[in-house]
Amino acid sequence: MFSKIMVPVDLRHEEQLKKSLNVVANLAKTYKSKVVFVGVSLAAPTEISRNPEEYTAKLALFTQEQSNQHGIHAESHPIFSVDPTADLNDKLLDSIDKLGADLVVMATHIPDVSDYIFANHGNYISDHADVSVFLVRG
């Protein structure tokens, strides 16, 4: 049913991804799907990495850990932006097409007042993607 599952991840909030990572692993095993972990970051230094090479390595390590832990076939796809906050939705939508994903699984949170002021990325992606989007509340 699904051959490639795209999973946006924020390495700053790895603890909050546990439930969605388990869902992804179960789906990947059930459908024998490839998983692509996508991370969007600044090319400039951040609290996660000092440069794109370091971020790429950290995302690759995260991907390898998930592959080993869950027994799935996964790869990483880092994306760099001058303003990830503003560009995130467009970068993720572009990646769906570029990667040929037919399902997106995203961790999300229970909506609150801030969602009326700030963008909720999961809702945006589910509203604008041409593929199925599975939002997993932690």
GROMACS .gro file of N, CA and C in nm:
model
  414
    1MET      N    1   0.083  -0.119   0.000
    1MET     CA    2   0.000   0.000   0.000
    1MET      C    3   0.087   0.126   0.000
    2PHE      N    4   0.191   0.130   0.085
    2PHE     CA    5   0.282   0.244   0.090
    2PHE      C    6   0.424   0.194   0.064
    3SER      N    7   0.493   0.257  -0.029
    3SER     CA    8   0.628   0.211  -0.060
    3SER      C    9   0.737   0.300   0.000
    4LYS      N   10   0.706   0.429   0.017
    4LYS     CA   11   0.806   0.519   0.077
    4LYS      C   12   0.737   0.614   0.174
    5ILE      N   13   0.781   0.610   0.299
    5ILE     CA   14   0.722   0.691   0.405
    5ILE      C   15   0.819   0.802   0.441
    6MET      N   16   0.776   0.925   0.427
    6MET     CA   17   0.858   1.040   0.466
    6MET      C   18   0.822   1.079   0.609
    7VAL      N   19   0.926   1.098   0.692
    7VAL     CA   20   0.905   1.130   0.833
    7VAL      C   21   0.985   1.255   0.868
    8PRO      N   22   0.920   1.371   0.879
    8PRO     CA   23   0.991   1.491   0.923
    8PRO      C   24   1.028   1.476   1.071
    9VAL      N   25   1.154   1.506   1.104
    9VAL     CA   26   1.199   1.496   1.242
    9VAL      C   27   1.271   1.624   1.283
   10ASP      N   28   1.253   1.660   1.408
   10ASP     CA   29   1.325   1.773   1.468
   10ASP      C   30   1.415   1.712   1.574
   11LEU      N   31   1.544   1.709   1.547
   11LEU     CA   32   1.637   1.643   1.639
   11LEU      C   33   1.645   1.712   1.774
   12ARG      N   34   1.594   1.834   1.784
   12ARG     CA   35   1.592   1.903   1.914
   12ARG      C   36   1.486   1.843   2.006
   13HIS      N   37   1.389   1.773   1.949
   13HIS     CA   38   1.276   1.721   2.027
   13HIS      C   39   1.262   1.570   2.007
   14GLU      N   40   1.372   1.500   2.010
   14GLU     CA   41   1.372   1.356   1.985
   14GLU      C   42   1.282   1.280   2.083
   15GLU      N   43   1.278   1.320   2.208
   15GLU     CA   44   1.194   1.253   2.308
   15GLU      C   45   1.047   1.257   2.271
   16GLN      N   46   1.003   1.364   2.208
   16GLN     CA   47   0.862   1.380   2.173
   16GLN      C   48   0.824   1.301   2.047
   17LEU      N   49   0.921   1.237   1.984
   17LEU     CA   50   0.896   1.163   1.860
   17LEU      C   51   0.869   1.015   1.883
   18LYS      N   52   0.887   0.967   2.004
   18LYS     CA   53   0.883   0.822   2.030
   18LYS      C   54   0.757   0.754   1.977
   19LYS      N   55   0.642   0.809   2.004
   19LYS     CA   56   0.518   0.746   1.961
   19LYS      C   57   0.509   0.742   1.808
   20SER      N   58   0.541   0.852   1.744
   20SER     CA   59   0.533   0.855   1.598
   20SER      C   60   0.638   0.764   1.535
   21LEU      N   61   0.755   0.751   1.597
   21LEU     CA   62   0.859   0.661   1.545
   21LEU      C   63   0.815   0.515   1.553
   22ASN      N   64   0.742   0.481   1.659
   22ASN     CA   65   0.688   0.345   1.670
   22ASN      C   66   0.581   0.320   1.564
   23VAL      N   67   0.498   0.419   1.537
   23VAL     CA   68   0.396   0.407   1.433
   23VAL      C   69   0.463   0.387   1.297
   24VAL      N   70   0.565   0.468   1.269
   24VAL     CA   71   0.637   0.457   1.142
   24VAL      C   72   0.698   0.318   1.127
   25ALA      N   73   0.762   0.270   1.231
   25ALA     CA   74   0.825   0.138   1.225
   25ALA      C   75   0.723   0.029   1.197
   26ASN      N   76   0.608   0.036   1.263
   26ASN     CA   77   0.504  -0.064   1.240
   26ASN      C   78   0.450  -0.058   1.097
   27LEU      N   79   0.429   0.063   1.046
   27LEU     CA   80   0.381   0.077   0.909
   27LEU      C   81   0.485   0.026   0.810
   28ALA      N   82   0.611   0.061   0.831
   28ALA     CA   83   0.718   0.019   0.741
   28ALA      C   84   0.730  -0.133   0.736
   29LYS      N   85   0.719  -0.196   0.852
   29LYS     CA   86   0.727  -0.343   0.856
   29LYS      C   87   0.605  -0.406   0.788
   30THR      N   88   0.488  -0.352   0.816
   30THR     CA   89   0.365  -0.406   0.759
   30THR      C   90   0.365  -0.399   0.607
   31TYR      N   91   0.406  -0.286   0.552
   31TYR     CA   92   0.399  -0.265   0.406
   31TYR      C   93   0.534  -0.282   0.337
   32LYS      N   94   0.638  -0.322   0.415
   32LYS     CA   95   0.773  -0.337   0.359
   32LYS      C   96   0.815  -0.208   0.288
   33SER      N   97   0.792  -0.096   0.356
   33SER     CA   98   0.820   0.037   0.302
   33SER      C   99   0.958   0.085   0.339
   34LYS      N  100   1.013   0.169   0.254
   34LYS     CA  101   1.135   0.242   0.288
   34LYS      C  102   1.093   0.366   0.365
   35VAL      N  103   1.172   0.403   0.465
   35VAL     CA  104   1.145   0.522   0.546
   35VAL      C  105   1.253   0.626   0.517
   36VAL      N  106   1.211   0.750   0.500
   36VAL     CA  107   1.307   0.858   0.481
   36VAL      C  108   1.284   0.962   0.591
   37PHE      N  109   1.384   0.976   0.679
   37PHE     CA  110   1.377   1.077   0.784
   37PHE      C  111   1.430   1.208   0.727
   38VAL      N  112   1.345   1.310   0.731
   38VAL     CA  113   1.378   1.441   0.675
   38VAL      C  114   1.396   1.540   0.789
   39GLY      N  115   1.507   1.612   0.786
   39GLY     CA  116   1.533   1.716   0.885
   39GLY      C  117   1.564   1.846   0.815
   40VAL      N  118   1.504   1.954   0.863
   40VAL     CA  119   1.528   2.087   0.806
   40VAL      C  120   1.604   2.168   0.910
   41SER      N  121   1.715   2.228   0.867
   41SER     CA  122   1.800   2.302   0.960
   41SER      C  123   1.861   2.423   0.891
   42LEU      N  124   1.913   2.512   0.972
   42LEU     CA  125   1.993   2.623   0.922
   42LEU      C  126   2.129   2.570   0.877
   43ALA      N  127   2.188   2.635   0.779
   43ALA     CA  128   2.326   2.603   0.742
   43ALA      C  129   2.422   2.665   0.843
   44ALA      N  130   2.375   2.766   0.915
   44ALA     CA  131   2.455   2.833   1.018
   44ALA      C  132   2.451   2.750   1.147
   45PRO      N  133   2.539   2.779   1.241
   45PRO     CA  134   2.540   2.704   1.367
   45PRO      C  135   2.406   2.711   1.442
   46THR      N  136   2.368   2.597   1.500
   46THR     CA  137   2.247   2.587   1.582
   46THR      C  138   2.283   2.511   1.709
   47GLU      N  139   2.184   2.488   1.796
   47GLU     CA  140   2.211   2.411   1.917
   47GLU      C  141   2.235   2.263   1.885
   48ILE      N  142   2.200   2.218   1.766
   48ILE     CA  143   2.219   2.078   1.725
   48ILE      C  144   2.354   2.058   1.656
   49SER      N  145   2.393   2.155   1.573
   49SER     CA  146   2.515   2.136   1.495
   49SER      C  147   2.580   2.270   1.461
   50ARG      N  148   2.710   2.263   1.433
   50ARG     CA  149   2.784   2.384   1.398
   50ARG      C  150   2.782   2.415   1.249
   51ASN      N  151   2.755   2.312   1.167
   51ASN     CA  152   2.759   2.331   1.022
   51ASN      C  153   2.675   2.222   0.954
   52PRO      N  154   2.652   2.235   0.823
   52PRO     CA  155   2.570   2.135   0.752
   52PRO      C  156   2.627   1.993   0.758
   53GLU      N  157   2.758   1.979   0.755
   53GLU     CA  158   2.818   1.846   0.760
   53GLU      C  159   2.787   1.776   0.893
   54GLU      N  160   2.797   1.851   1.001
   54GLU     CA  161   2.768   1.794   1.133
   54GLU      C  162   2.620   1.758   1.145
   55TYR      N  163   2.532   1.845   1.094
   55TYR     CA  164   2.389   1.815   1.098
   55TYR      C  165   2.358   1.690   1.015
   56THR      N  166   2.418   1.683   0.897
   56THR     CA  167   2.398   1.567   0.810
   56THR      C  168   2.440   1.439   0.882
   57ALA      N  169   2.553   1.443   0.950
   57ALA     CA  170   2.603   1.326   1.024
   57ALA      C  171   2.509   1.290   1.140
   58LYS      N  172   2.458   1.389   1.210
   58LYS     CA  173   2.368   1.361   1.323
   58LYS      C  174   2.235   1.302   1.274
   59LEU      N  175   2.184   1.353   1.163
   59LEU     CA  176   2.060   1.297   1.108
   59LEU      C  177   2.085   1.155   1.058
   60ALA      N  178   2.200   1.131   0.997
   60ALA     CA  179   2.235   0.995   0.951
   60ALA      C  180   2.247   0.899   1.070
   61LEU      N  181   2.307   0.944   1.178
   61LEU     CA  182   2.319   0.861   1.298
   61LEU      C  183   2.181   0.829   1.357
   62PHE      N  184   2.095   0.930   1.366
   62PHE     CA  185   1.958   0.910   1.413
   62PHE      C  186   1.888   0.805   1.326
   63THR      N  187   1.904   0.818   1.195
   63THR     CA  188   1.842   0.725   1.101
   63THR      C  189   1.893   0.583   1.121
   64GLN      N  190   2.024   0.569   1.137
   64GLN     CA  191   2.084   0.437   1.159
   64GLN      C  192   2.034   0.375   1.289
   65GLU      N  193   2.023   0.457   1.393
   65GLU     CA  194   1.971   0.408   1.521
   65GLU      C  195   1.828   0.359   1.507
   66GLN      N  196   1.745   0.432   1.434
   66GLN     CA  197   1.606   0.391   1.413
   66GLN      C  198   1.600   0.262   1.331
   67SER      N  199   1.684   0.253   1.229
   67SER     CA  200   1.689   0.131   1.147
   67SER      C  201   1.724   0.011   1.232
   68ASN      N  202   1.828   0.025   1.312
   68ASN     CA  203   1.873  -0.085   1.397
   68ASN      C  204   1.770  -0.121   1.504
   69GLN      N  205   1.715  -0.019   1.568
   69GLN     CA  206   1.619  -0.043   1.678
   69GLN      C  207   1.492  -0.111   1.630
   70HIS      N  208   1.443  -0.070   1.513
   70HIS     CA  209   1.313  -0.119   1.466
   70HIS      C  210   1.322  -0.222   1.354
   71GLY      N  211   1.442  -0.245   1.301
   71GLY     CA  212   1.457  -0.341   1.193
   71GLY      C  213   1.390  -0.296   1.065
   72ILE      N  214   1.407  -0.168   1.030
   72ILE     CA  215   1.348  -0.113   0.909
   72ILE      C  216   1.458  -0.062   0.817
   73HIS      N  217   1.423  -0.045   0.690
   73HIS     CA  218   1.516   0.014   0.593
   73HIS      C  219   1.487   0.164   0.589
   74ALA      N  220   1.586   0.244   0.628
   74ALA     CA  221   1.564   0.389   0.635
   74ALA      C  222   1.685   0.463   0.580
   75GLU      N  223   1.659   0.583   0.534
   75GLU     CA  224   1.764   0.673   0.489
   75GLU      C  225   1.732   0.813   0.541
   76SER      N  226   1.833   0.899   0.538
   76SER     CA  227   1.812   1.035   0.586
   76SER      C  228   1.817   1.133   0.468
   77HIS      N  229   1.750   1.244   0.486
   77HIS     CA  230   1.745   1.349   0.383
   77HIS      C  231   1.749   1.484   0.454
   78PRO      N  232   1.870   1.540   0.470
   78PRO     CA  233   1.879   1.672   0.533
   78PRO      C  234   1.847   1.783   0.433
   79ILE      N  235   1.785   1.888   0.483
   79ILE     CA  236   1.752   2.006   0.402
   79ILE      C  237   1.802   2.127   0.478
   80PHE      N  238   1.862   2.220   0.407
   80PHE     CA  239   1.914   2.340   0.470
   80PHE      C  240   1.842   2.462   0.416
   81SER      N  241   1.815   2.554   0.507
   81SER     CA  242   1.737   2.673   0.474
   81SER      C  243   1.795   2.793   0.547
   82VAL      N  244   1.778   2.912   0.489
   82VAL     CA  245   1.820   3.034   0.558
   82VAL      C  246   1.722   3.070   0.668
   83ASP      N  247   1.598   3.022   0.659
   83ASP     CA  248   1.497   3.049   0.761
   83ASP      C  249   1.403   2.928   0.772
   84PRO      N  250   1.444   2.823   0.845
   84PRO     CA  251   1.361   2.703   0.855
   84PRO      C  252   1.221   2.728   0.908
   85THR      N  253   1.205   2.824   0.996
   85THR     CA  254   1.073   2.852   1.051
   85THR      C  255   0.977   2.897   0.941
   86ALA      N  256   1.024   2.985   0.855
   86ALA     CA  257   0.940   3.036   0.747
   86ALA      C  258   0.929   2.938   0.630
   87ASP      N  259   1.034   2.863   0.605
   87ASP     CA  260   1.041   2.775   0.487
   87ASP      C  261   0.995   2.632   0.511
   88LEU      N  262   0.974   2.594   0.635
   88LEU     CA  263   0.953   2.452   0.669
   88LEU      C  264   0.844   2.387   0.586
   89ASN      N  265   0.727   2.446   0.581
   89ASN     CA  266   0.616   2.384   0.509
   89ASN      C  267   0.648   2.363   0.361
   90ASP      N  268   0.702   2.466   0.296
   90ASP     CA  269   0.736   2.453   0.154
   90ASP      C  270   0.846   2.351   0.131
   91LYS      N  271   0.946   2.349   0.219
   91LYS     CA  272   1.056   2.252   0.206
   91LYS      C  273   1.003   2.109   0.222
   92LEU      N  274   0.913   2.088   0.316
   92LEU     CA  275   0.856   1.954   0.335
   92LEU      C  276   0.770   1.913   0.217
   93LEU      N  277   0.687   2.003   0.168
   93LEU     CA  278   0.603   1.970   0.052
   93LEU      C  279   0.690   1.940  -0.070
   94ASP      N  280   0.796   2.016  -0.092
   94ASP     CA  281   0.887   1.989  -0.204
   94ASP      C  282   0.952   1.851  -0.188
   95SER      N  283   0.988   1.816  -0.065
   95SER     CA  284   1.054   1.688  -0.039
   95SER      C  285   0.963   1.570  -0.067
   96ILE      N  286   0.835   1.584  -0.042
   96ILE     CA  287   0.741   1.476  -0.071
   96ILE      C  288   0.753   1.437  -0.218
   97ASP      N  289   0.750   1.538  -0.305
   97ASP     CA  290   0.760   1.512  -0.449
   97ASP      C  291   0.899   1.462  -0.487
   98LYS      N  292   1.002   1.529  -0.436
   98LYS     CA  293   1.141   1.495  -0.470
   98LYS      C  294   1.174   1.351  -0.431
   99LEU      N  295   1.127   1.309  -0.316
   99LEU     CA  296   1.158   1.175  -0.265
   99LEU      C  297   1.064   1.067  -0.320
  100GLY      N  298   0.952   1.109  -0.376
  100GLY     CA  299   0.854   1.013  -0.424
  100GLY      C  300   0.780   0.944  -0.311
  101ALA      N  301   0.762   1.015  -0.201
  101ALA     CA  302   0.691   0.958  -0.086
  101ALA      C  303   0.543   0.944  -0.116
  102ASP      N  304   0.484   0.836  -0.065
  102ASP     CA  305   0.340   0.819  -0.081
  102ASP      C  306   0.266   0.822   0.053
  103LEU      N  307   0.341   0.848   0.160
  103LEU     CA  308   0.282   0.868   0.292
  103LEU      C  309   0.377   0.956   0.373
  104VAL      N  310   0.319   1.047   0.449
  104VAL     CA  311   0.396   1.129   0.542
  104VAL      C  312   0.344   1.098   0.682
  105VAL      N  313   0.434   1.070   0.774
  105VAL     CA  314   0.397   1.049   0.913
  105VAL      C  315   0.466   1.157   0.994
  106MET      N  316   0.387   1.236   1.065
  106MET     CA  317   0.440   1.348   1.143
  106MET      C  318   0.393   1.343   1.286
  107ALA      N  319   0.485   1.369   1.378
  107ALA     CA  320   0.446   1.389   1.518
  107ALA      C  321   0.380   1.526   1.528
  108THR      N  322   0.280   1.535   1.612
  108THR     CA  323   0.213   1.664   1.632
  108THR      C  324   0.169   1.673   1.778
  109HIS      N  325   0.107   1.781   1.812
  109HIS     CA  326   0.064   1.803   1.950
  109HIS      C  327  -0.085   1.837   1.951
  110ILE      N  328  -0.142   1.832   2.068
  110ILE     CA  329  -0.282   1.871   2.082
  110ILE      C  330  -0.290   2.021   2.059
  111PRO      N  331  -0.380   2.065   1.970
  111PRO     CA  332  -0.389   2.209   1.941
  111PRO      C  333  -0.417   2.291   2.066
  112ASP      N  334  -0.357   2.408   2.070
  112ASP     CA  335  -0.384   2.502   2.178
  112ASP      C  336  -0.392   2.643   2.121
  113VAL      N  337  -0.400   2.741   2.207
  113VAL     CA  338  -0.418   2.880   2.164
  113VAL      C  339  -0.308   2.926   2.070
  114SER      N  340  -0.184   2.882   2.092
  114SER     CA  341  -0.074   2.927   2.006
  114SER      C  342  -0.092   2.885   1.861
  115ASP      N  343  -0.170   2.780   1.835
  115ASP     CA  344  -0.192   2.737   1.698
  115ASP      C  345  -0.275   2.837   1.618
  116TYR      N  346  -0.345   2.926   1.685
  116TYR     CA  347  -0.418   3.030   1.615
  116TYR      C  348  -0.326   3.145   1.577
  117ILE      N  349  -0.212   3.154   1.640
  117ILE     CA  350  -0.116   3.261   1.613
  117ILE      C  351  -0.001   3.211   1.527
  118PHE      N  352   0.052   3.093   1.561
  118PHE     CA  353   0.166   3.035   1.489
  118PHE      C  354   0.119   2.918   1.404
  119ALA      N  355   0.191   2.893   1.298
  119ALA     CA  356   0.156   2.786   1.204
  119ALA      C  357   0.166   2.649   1.271
  120ASN      N  358   0.072   2.565   1.239
  120ASN     CA  359   0.076   2.426   1.279
  120ASN      C  360   0.119   2.347   1.156
  121HIS      N  361   0.241   2.297   1.156
  121HIS     CA  362   0.299   2.237   1.036
  121HIS      C  363   0.225   2.111   0.991
  122GLY      N  364   0.183   2.028   1.085
  122GLY     CA  365   0.111   1.906   1.048
  122GLY      C  366  -0.017   1.936   0.973
  123ASN      N  367  -0.094   2.031   1.024
  123ASN     CA  368  -0.218   2.067   0.956
  123ASN      C  369  -0.192   2.121   0.816
  124TYR      N  370  -0.090   2.206   0.805
  124TYR     CA  371  -0.058   2.264   0.674
  124TYR      C  372  -0.020   2.155   0.575
  125ILE      N  373   0.067   2.065   0.616
  125ILE     CA  374   0.110   1.958   0.526
  125ILE      C  375  -0.009   1.870   0.487
  126SER      N  376  -0.092   1.834   0.583
  126SER     CA  377  -0.207   1.749   0.550
  126SER      C  378  -0.306   1.820   0.458
  127ASP      N  379  -0.318   1.950   0.471
  127ASP     CA  380  -0.408   2.027   0.384
  127ASP      C  381  -0.354   2.044   0.242
  128HIS      N  382  -0.222   2.046   0.225
  128HIS     CA  383  -0.163   2.080   0.095
  128HIS      C  384  -0.091   1.966   0.024
  129ALA      N  385  -0.065   1.857   0.089
  129ALA     CA  386   0.006   1.745   0.026
  129ALA      C  387  -0.088   1.666  -0.065
  130ASP      N  388  -0.030   1.609  -0.170
  130ASP     CA  389  -0.107   1.525  -0.261
  130ASP      C  390  -0.105   1.379  -0.220
  131VAL      N  391  -0.044   1.349  -0.105
  131VAL     CA  392  -0.035   1.212  -0.055
  131VAL      C  393  -0.102   1.205   0.082
  132SER      N  394  -0.117   1.085   0.131
  132SER     CA  395  -0.175   1.067   0.265
  132SER      C  396  -0.079   1.119   0.371
  133VAL      N  397  -0.136   1.179   0.475
  133VAL     CA  398  -0.058   1.232   0.586
  133VAL      C  399  -0.118   1.177   0.715
  134PHE      N  400  -0.034   1.117   0.796
  134PHE     CA  401  -0.075   1.057   0.923
  134PHE      C  402  -0.013   1.143   1.033
  135LEU      N  403  -0.097   1.214   1.108
  135LEU     CA  404  -0.051   1.296   1.219
  135LEU      C  405  -0.065   1.215   1.348
  136VAL      N  406   0.044   1.202   1.419
  136VAL     CA  407   0.047   1.122   1.541
  136VAL      C  408   0.062   1.215   1.659
  137ARG      N  409  -0.039   1.219   1.743
  137ARG     CA  410  -0.031   1.303   1.863
  137ARG      C  411   0.044   1.227   1.971
  138GLY      N  412   0.140   1.299   2.031
  138GLY     CA  413   0.224   1.237   2.135
  138GLY      C  414   0.156   1.241   2.266
   0.00000   0.00000   0.00000
